[in-house]
PDB file of C-alpha atoms (C1' of nucleotides) in Angstrom:
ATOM      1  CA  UNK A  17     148.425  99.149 156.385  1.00  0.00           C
ATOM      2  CA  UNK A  18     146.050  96.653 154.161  1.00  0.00           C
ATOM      3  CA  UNK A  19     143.014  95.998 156.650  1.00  0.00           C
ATOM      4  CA  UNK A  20     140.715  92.736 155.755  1.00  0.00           C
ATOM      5  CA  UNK A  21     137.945  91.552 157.019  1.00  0.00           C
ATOM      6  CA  UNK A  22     138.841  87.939 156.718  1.00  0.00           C
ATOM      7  CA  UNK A  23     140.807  85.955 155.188  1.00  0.00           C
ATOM      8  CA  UNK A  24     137.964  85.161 152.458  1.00  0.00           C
ATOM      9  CA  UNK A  25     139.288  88.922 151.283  1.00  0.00           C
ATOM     10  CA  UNK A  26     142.984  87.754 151.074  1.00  0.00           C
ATOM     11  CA  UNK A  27     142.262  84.845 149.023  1.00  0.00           C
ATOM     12  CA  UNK A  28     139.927  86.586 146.775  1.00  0.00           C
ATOM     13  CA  UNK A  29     142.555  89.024 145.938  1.00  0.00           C
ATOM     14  CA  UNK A  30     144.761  86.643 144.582  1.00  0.00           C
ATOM     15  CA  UNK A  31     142.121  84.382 142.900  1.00  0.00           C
ATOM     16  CA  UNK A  32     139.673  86.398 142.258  1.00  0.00           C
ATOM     17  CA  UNK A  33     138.452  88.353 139.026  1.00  0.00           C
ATOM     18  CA  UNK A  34     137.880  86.727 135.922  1.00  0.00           C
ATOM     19  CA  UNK A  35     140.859  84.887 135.243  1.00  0.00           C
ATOM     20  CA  UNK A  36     143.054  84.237 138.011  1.00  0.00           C
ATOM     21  CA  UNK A  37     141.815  80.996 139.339  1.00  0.00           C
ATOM     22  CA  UNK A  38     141.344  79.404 135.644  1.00  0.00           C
ATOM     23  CA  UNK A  39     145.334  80.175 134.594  1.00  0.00           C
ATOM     24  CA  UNK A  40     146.490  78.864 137.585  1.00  0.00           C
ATOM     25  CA  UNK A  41     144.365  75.700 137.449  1.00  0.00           C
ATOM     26  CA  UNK A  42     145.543  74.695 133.872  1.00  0.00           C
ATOM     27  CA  UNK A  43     149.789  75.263 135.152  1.00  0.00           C
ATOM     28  CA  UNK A  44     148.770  73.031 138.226  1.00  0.00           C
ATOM     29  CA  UNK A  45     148.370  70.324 135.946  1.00  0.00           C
ATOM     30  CA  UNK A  46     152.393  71.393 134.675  1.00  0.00           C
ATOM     31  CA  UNK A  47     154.631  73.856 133.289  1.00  0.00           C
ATOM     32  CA  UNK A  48     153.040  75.679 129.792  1.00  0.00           C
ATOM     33  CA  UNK A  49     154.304  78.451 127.352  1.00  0.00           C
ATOM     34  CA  UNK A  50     152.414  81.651 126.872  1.00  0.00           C
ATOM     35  CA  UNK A  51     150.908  80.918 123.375  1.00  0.00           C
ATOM     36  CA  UNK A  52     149.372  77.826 125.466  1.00  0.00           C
ATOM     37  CA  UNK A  53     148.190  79.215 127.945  1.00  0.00           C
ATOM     38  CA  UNK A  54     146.769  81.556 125.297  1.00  0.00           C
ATOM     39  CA  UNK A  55     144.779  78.692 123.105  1.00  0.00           C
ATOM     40  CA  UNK A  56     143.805  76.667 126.482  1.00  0.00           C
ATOM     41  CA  UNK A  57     141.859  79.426 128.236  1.00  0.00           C
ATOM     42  CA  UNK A  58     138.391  80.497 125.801  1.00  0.00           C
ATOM     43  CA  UNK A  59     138.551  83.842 124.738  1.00  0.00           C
ATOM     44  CA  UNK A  60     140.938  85.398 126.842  1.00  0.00           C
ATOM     45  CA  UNK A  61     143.082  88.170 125.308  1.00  0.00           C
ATOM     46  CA  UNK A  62     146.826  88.584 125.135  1.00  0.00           C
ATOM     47  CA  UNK A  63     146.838  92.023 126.845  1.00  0.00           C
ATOM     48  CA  UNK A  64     144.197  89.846 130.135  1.00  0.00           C
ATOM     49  CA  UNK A  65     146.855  86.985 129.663  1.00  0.00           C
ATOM     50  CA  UNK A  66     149.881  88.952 130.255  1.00  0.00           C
ATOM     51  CA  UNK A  67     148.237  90.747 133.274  1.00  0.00           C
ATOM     52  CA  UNK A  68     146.912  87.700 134.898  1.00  0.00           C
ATOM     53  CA  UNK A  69     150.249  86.032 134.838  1.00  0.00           C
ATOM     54  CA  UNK A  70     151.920  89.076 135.701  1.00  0.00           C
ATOM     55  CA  UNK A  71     149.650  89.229 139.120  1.00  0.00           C
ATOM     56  CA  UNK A  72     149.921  85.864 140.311  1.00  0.00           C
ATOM     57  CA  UNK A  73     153.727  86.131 139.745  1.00  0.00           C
ATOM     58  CA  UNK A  74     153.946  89.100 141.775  1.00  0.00           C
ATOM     59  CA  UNK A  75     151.827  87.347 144.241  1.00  0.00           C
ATOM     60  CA  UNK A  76     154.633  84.755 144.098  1.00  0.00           C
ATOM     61  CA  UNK A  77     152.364  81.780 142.806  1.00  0.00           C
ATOM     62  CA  UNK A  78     153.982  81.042 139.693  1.00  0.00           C
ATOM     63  CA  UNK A  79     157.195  81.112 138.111  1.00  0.00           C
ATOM     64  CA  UNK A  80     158.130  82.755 135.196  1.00  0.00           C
ATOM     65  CA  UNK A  81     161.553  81.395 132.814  1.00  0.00           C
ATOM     66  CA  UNK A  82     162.815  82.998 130.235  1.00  0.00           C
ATOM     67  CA  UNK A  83     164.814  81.035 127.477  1.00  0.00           C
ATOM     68  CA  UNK A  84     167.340  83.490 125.898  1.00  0.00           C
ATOM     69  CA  UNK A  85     167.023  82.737 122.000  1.00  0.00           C
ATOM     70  CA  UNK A  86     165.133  83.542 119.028  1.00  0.00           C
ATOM     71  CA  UNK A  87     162.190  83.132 118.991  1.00  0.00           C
ATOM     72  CA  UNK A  88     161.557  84.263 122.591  1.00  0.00           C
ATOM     73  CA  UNK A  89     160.415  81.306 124.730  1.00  0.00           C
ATOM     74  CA  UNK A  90     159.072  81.960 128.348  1.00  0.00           C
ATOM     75  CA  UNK A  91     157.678  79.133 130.308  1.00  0.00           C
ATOM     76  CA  UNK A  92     155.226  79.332 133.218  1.00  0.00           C
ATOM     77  CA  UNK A  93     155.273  77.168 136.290  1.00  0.00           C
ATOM     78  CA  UNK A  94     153.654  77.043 139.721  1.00  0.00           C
ATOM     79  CA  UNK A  95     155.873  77.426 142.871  1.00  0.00           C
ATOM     80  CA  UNK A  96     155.940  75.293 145.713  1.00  0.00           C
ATOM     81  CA  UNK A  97     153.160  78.326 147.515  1.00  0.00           C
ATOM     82  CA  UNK A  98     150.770  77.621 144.439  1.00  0.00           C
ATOM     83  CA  UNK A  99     150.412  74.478 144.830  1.00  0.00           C
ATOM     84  CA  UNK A 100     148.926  74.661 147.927  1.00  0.00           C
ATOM     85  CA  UNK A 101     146.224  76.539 146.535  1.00  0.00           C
ATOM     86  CA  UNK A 102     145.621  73.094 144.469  1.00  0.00           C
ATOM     87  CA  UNK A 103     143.130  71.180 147.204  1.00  0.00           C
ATOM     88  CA  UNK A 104     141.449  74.534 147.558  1.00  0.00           C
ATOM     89  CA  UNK A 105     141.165  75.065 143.847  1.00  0.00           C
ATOM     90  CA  UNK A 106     139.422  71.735 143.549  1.00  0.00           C
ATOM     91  CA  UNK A 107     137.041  71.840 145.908  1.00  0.00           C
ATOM     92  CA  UNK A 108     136.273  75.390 144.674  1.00  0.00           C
ATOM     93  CA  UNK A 109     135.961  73.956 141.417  1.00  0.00           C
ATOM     94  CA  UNK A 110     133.930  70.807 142.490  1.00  0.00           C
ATOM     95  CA  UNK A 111     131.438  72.911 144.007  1.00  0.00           C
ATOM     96  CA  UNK A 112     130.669  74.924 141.098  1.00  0.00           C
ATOM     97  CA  UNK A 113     129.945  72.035 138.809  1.00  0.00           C
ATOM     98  CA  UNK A 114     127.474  70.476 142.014  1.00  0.00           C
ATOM     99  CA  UNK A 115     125.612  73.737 142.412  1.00  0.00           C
ATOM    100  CA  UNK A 116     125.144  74.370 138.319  1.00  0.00           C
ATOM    101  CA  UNK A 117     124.274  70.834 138.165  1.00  0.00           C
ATOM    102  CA  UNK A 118     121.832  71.105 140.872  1.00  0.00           C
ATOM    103  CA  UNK A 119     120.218  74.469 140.165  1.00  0.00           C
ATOM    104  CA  UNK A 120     120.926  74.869 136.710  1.00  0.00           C
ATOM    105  CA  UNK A 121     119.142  72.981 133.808  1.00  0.00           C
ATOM    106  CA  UNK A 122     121.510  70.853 130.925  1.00  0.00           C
ATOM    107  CA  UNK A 123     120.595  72.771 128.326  1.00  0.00           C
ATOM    108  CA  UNK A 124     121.391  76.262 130.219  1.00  0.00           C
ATOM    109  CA  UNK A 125     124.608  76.147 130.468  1.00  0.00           C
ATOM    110  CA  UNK A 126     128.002  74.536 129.836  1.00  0.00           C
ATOM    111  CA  UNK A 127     131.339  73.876 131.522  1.00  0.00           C
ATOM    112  CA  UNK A 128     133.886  74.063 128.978  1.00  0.00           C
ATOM    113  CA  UNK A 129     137.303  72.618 130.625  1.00  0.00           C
ATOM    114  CA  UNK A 130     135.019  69.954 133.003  1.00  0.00           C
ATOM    115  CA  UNK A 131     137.389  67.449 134.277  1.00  0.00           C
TER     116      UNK A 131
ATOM    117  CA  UNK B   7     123.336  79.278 127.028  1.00  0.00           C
ATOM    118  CA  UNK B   8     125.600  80.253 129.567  1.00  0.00           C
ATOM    119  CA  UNK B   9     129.051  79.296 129.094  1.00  0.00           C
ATOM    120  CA  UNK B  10     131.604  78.924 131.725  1.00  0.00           C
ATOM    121  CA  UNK B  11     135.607  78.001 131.583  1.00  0.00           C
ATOM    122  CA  UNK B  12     135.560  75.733 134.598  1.00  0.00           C
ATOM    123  CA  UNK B  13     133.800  74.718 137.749  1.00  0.00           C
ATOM    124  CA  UNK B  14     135.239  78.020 139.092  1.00  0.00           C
ATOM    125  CA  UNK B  15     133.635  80.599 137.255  1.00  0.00           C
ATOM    126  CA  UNK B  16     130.679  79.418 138.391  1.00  0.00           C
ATOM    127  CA  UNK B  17     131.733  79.521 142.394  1.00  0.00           C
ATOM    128  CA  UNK B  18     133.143  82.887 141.993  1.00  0.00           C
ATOM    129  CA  UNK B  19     129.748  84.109 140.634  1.00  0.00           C
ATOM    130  CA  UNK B  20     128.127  82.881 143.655  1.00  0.00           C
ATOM    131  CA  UNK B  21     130.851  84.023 146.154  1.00  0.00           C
ATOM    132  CA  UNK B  22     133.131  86.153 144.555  1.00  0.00           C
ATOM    133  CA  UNK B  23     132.687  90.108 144.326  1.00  0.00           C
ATOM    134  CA  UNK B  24     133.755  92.260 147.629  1.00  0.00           C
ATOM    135  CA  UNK B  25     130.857  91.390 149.861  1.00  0.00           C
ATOM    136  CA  UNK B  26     129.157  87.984 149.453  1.00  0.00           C
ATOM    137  CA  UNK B  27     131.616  85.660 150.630  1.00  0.00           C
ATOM    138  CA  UNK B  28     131.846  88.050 153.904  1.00  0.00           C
ATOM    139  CA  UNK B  29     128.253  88.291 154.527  1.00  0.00           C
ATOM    140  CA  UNK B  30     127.838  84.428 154.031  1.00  0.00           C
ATOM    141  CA  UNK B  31     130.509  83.304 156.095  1.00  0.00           C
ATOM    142  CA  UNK B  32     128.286  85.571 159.128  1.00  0.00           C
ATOM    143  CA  UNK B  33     125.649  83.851 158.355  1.00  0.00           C
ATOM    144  CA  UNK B  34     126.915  80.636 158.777  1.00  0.00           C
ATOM    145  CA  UNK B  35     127.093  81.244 162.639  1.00  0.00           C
ATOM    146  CA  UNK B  36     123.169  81.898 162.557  1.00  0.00           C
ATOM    147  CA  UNK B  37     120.585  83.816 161.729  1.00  0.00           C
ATOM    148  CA  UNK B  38     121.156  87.363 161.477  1.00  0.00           C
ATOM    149  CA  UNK B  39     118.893  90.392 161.002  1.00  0.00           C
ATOM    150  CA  UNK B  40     120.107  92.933 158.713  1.00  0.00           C
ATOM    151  CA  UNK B  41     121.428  95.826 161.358  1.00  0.00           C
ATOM    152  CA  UNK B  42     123.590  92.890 163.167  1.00  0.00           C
ATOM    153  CA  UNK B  43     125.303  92.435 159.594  1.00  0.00           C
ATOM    154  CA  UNK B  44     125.405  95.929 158.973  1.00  0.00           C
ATOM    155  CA  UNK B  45     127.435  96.358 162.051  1.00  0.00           C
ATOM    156  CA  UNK B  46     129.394  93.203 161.630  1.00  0.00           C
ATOM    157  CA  UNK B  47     130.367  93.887 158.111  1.00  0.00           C
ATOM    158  CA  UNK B  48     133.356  96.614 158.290  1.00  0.00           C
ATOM    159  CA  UNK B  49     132.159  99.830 156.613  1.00  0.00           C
ATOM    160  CA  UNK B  50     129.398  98.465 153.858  1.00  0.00           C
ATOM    161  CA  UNK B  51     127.480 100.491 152.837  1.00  0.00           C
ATOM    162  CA  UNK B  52     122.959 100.126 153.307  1.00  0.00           C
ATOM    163  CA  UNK B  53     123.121  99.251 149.545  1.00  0.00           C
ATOM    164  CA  UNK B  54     125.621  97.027 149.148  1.00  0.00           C
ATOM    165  CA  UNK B  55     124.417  94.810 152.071  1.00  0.00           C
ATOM    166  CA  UNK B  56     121.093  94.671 150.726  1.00  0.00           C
ATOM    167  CA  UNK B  57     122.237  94.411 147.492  1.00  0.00           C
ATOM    168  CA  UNK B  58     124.808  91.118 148.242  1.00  0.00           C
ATOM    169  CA  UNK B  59     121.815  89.805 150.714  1.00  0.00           C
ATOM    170  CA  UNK B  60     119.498  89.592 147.331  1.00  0.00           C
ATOM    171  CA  UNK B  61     121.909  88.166 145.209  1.00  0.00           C
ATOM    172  CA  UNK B  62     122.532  85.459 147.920  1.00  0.00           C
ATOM    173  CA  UNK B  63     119.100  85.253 148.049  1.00  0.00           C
ATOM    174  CA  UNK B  64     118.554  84.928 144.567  1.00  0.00           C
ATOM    175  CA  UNK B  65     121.081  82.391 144.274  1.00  0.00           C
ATOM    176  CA  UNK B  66     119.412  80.219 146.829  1.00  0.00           C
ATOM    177  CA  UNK B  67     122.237  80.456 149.364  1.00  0.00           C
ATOM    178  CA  UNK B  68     120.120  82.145 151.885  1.00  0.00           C
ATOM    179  CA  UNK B  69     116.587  82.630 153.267  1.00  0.00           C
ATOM    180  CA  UNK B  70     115.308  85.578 154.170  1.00  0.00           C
ATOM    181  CA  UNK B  71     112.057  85.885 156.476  1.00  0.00           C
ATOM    182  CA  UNK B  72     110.170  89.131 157.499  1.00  0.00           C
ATOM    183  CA  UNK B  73     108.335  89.444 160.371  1.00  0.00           C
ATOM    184  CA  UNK B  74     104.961  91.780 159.944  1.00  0.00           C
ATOM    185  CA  UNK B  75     105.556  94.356 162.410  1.00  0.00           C
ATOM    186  CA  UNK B  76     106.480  97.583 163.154  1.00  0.00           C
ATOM    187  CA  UNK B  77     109.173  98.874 163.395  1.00  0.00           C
ATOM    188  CA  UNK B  78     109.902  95.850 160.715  1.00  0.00           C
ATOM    189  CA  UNK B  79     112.015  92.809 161.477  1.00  0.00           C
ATOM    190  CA  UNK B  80     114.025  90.800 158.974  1.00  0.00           C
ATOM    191  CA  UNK B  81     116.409  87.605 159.666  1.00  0.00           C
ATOM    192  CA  UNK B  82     118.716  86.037 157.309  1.00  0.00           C
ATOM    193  CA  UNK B  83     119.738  82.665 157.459  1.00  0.00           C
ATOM    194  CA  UNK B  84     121.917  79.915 155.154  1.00  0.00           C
ATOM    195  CA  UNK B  85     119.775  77.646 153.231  1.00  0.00           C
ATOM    196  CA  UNK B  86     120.954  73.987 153.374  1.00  0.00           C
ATOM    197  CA  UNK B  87     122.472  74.778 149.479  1.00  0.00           C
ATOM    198  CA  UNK B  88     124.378  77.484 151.393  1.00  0.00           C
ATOM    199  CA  UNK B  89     125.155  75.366 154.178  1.00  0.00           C
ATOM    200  CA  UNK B  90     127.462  73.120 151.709  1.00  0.00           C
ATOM    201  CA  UNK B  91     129.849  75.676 150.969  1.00  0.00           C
ATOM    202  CA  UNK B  92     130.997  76.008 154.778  1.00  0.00           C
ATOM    203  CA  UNK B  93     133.869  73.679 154.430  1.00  0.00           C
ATOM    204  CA  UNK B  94     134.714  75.183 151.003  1.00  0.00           C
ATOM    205  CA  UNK B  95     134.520  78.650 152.459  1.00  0.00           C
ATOM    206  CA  UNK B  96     136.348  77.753 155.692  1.00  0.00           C
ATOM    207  CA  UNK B  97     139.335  76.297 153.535  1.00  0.00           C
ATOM    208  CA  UNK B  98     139.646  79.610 151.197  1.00  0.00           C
ATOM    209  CA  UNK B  99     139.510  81.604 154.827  1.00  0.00           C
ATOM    210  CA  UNK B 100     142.279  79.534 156.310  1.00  0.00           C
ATOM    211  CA  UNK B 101     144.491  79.842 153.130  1.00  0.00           C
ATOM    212  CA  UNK B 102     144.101  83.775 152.996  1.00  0.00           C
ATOM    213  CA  UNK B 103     145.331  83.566 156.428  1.00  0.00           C
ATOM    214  CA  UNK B 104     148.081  81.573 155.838  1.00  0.00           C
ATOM    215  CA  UNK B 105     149.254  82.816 152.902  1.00  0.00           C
ATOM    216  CA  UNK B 106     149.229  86.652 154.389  1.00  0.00           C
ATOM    217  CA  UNK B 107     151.158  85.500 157.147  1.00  0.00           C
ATOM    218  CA  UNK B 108     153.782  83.936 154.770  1.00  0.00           C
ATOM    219  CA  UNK B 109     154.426  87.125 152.688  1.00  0.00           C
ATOM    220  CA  UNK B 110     153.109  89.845 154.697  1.00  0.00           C
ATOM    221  CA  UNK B 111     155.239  91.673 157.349  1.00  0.00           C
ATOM    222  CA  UNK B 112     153.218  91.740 160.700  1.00  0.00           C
ATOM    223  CA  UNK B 113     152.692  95.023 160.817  1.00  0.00           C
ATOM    224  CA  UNK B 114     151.333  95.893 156.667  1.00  0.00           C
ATOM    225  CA  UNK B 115     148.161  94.313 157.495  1.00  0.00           C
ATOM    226  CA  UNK B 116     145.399  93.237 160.016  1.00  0.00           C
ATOM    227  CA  UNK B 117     142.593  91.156 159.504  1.00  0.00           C
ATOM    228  CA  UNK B 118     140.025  92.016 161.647  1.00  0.00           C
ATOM    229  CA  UNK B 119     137.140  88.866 161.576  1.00  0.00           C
ATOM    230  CA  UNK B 120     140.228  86.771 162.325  1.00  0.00           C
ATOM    231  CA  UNK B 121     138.468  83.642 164.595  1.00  0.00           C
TER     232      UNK B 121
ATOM    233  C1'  DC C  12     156.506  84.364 119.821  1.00  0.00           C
ATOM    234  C1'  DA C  13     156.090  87.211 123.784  1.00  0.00           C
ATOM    235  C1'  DG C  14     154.967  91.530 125.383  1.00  0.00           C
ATOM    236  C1'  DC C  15     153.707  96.640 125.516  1.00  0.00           C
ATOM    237  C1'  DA C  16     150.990 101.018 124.562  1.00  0.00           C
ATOM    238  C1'  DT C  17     146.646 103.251 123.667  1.00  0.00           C
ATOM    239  C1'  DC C  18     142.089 104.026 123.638  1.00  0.00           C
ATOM    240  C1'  DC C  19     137.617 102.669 125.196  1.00  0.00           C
ATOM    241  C1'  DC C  20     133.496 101.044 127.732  1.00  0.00           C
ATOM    242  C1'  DG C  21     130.348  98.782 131.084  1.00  0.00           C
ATOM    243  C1'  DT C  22     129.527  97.951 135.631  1.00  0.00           C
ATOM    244  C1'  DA C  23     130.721  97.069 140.322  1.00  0.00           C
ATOM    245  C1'  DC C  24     130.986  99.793 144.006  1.00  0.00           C
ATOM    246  C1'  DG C  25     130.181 103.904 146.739  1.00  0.00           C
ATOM    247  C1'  DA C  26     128.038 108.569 148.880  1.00  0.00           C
ATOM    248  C1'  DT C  27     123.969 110.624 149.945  1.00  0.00           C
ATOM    249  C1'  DA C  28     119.282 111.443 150.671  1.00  0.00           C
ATOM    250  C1'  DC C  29     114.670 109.777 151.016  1.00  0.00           C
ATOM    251  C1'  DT C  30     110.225 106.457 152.073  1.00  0.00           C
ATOM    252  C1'  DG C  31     107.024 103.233 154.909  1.00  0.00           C
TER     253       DG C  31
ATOM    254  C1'  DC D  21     114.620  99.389 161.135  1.00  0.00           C
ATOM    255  C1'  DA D  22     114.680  97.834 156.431  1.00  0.00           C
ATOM    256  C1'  DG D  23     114.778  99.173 152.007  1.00  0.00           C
ATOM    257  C1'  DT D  24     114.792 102.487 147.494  1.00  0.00           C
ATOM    258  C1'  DA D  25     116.278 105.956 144.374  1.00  0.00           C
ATOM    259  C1'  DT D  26     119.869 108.876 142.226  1.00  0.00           C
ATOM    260  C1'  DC D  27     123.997 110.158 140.905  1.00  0.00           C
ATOM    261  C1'  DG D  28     129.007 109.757 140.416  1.00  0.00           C
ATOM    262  C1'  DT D  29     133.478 107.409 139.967  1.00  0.00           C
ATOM    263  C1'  DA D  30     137.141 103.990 139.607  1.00  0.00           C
ATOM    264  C1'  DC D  31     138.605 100.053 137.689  1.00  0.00           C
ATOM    265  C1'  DG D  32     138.315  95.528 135.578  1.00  0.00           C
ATOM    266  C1'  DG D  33     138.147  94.042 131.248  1.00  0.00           C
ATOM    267  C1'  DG D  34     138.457  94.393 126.064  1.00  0.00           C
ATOM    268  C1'  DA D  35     139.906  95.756 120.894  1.00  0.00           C
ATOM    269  C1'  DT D  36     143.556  97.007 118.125  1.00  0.00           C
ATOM    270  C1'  DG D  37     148.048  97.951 116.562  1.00  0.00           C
ATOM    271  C1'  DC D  38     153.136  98.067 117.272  1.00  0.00           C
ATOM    272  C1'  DT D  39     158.077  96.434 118.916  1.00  0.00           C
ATOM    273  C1'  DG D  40     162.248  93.219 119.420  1.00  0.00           C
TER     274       DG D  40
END
DNA sequence: CAGCATCCCGTACGATACTG
DNA sequence: CAGTATCGTACGGGATGCTG
């Protein structure tokens, strides 16, 4: 039996770590292909990619379709339980940018995929 | 220069980790002093607590004040920086709960700060 | 193009014991 | 009671190369 000690925990589990919350933020705004995914999110590597999209579909946020053909296709979706992570996302997102704004200085720092 | 993917990279450095989020969403009821959140806080360890308590701290989420006595007396308490992120916090809390009761069977888990 | 297998490393987290 | 100091480990994250 998983214990928690809220549900802060449970949330964290599925959007936590490094990449988690970004992937799912860019397939909220629609359905993308790997090699997007891939050239949208900075840096990321193949074998991080794979695994983060591997753990939100097992968490059943996203949808994964495969297109039988060559060259292999698979396209990447959010199901109707990920999007309700989208107002939570946002304001999770929102505050970030108001606290580095706030506590940060302009030439510290920089938000790459700022809205 | 500090770079950052999205809004959310910079939240979950505030709040994310094992701890943090926990220990701030106590505080957020009032001030604490550190043995209440030792207790409160489901098996943490002395140097994790202190350690998350600095790092909130640091980030200007809390404030910590001693009191000059003996035996000594410290109490913790949200800033008003750390008092914006109750709404945002309350929201990730409810969706953790949510979401564990829509996948989870009854009896694989328990959540035990469940208000 | 999409995904897997190895090998590797830093650090987040933890157990324990000790000071003022 | 609040906090430090050490030491150890597990795991998240990364680099590289290979398959169908």
């Amino acid at each position: 039996m998983k214990t928690y000690n809220c549900g802060l925990d449970i949330t964290l589990e599925v959007v936590g770590g490094k990449w988690k919350a970004l992937i799912l933020y860019y397939l909220l705004t629609g359905p993308k292909r790997t090699g997007e995914l891939k050239r949208l999110a900075d840096n990321i590597t193949q074998k991080m990619l794979i695994q983060t999209l591997k753990e939100l579909e097992a968490n059943g946020l996203i949808h994964r379709k495969t297109y039988n053909q060559v060259p292999p296709k698979v396209e990447y979706s959010v199901t109707e339980l990920g999007e309700t992570l989208k107002p939570v996302l946002e304001s999770l997102c929102k505050w970030g940018e108001d606290y580095a704004e706030s506590t940060f200085n302009k030439n510290e720092y920089q938000i790459l995929n700022a809205n």
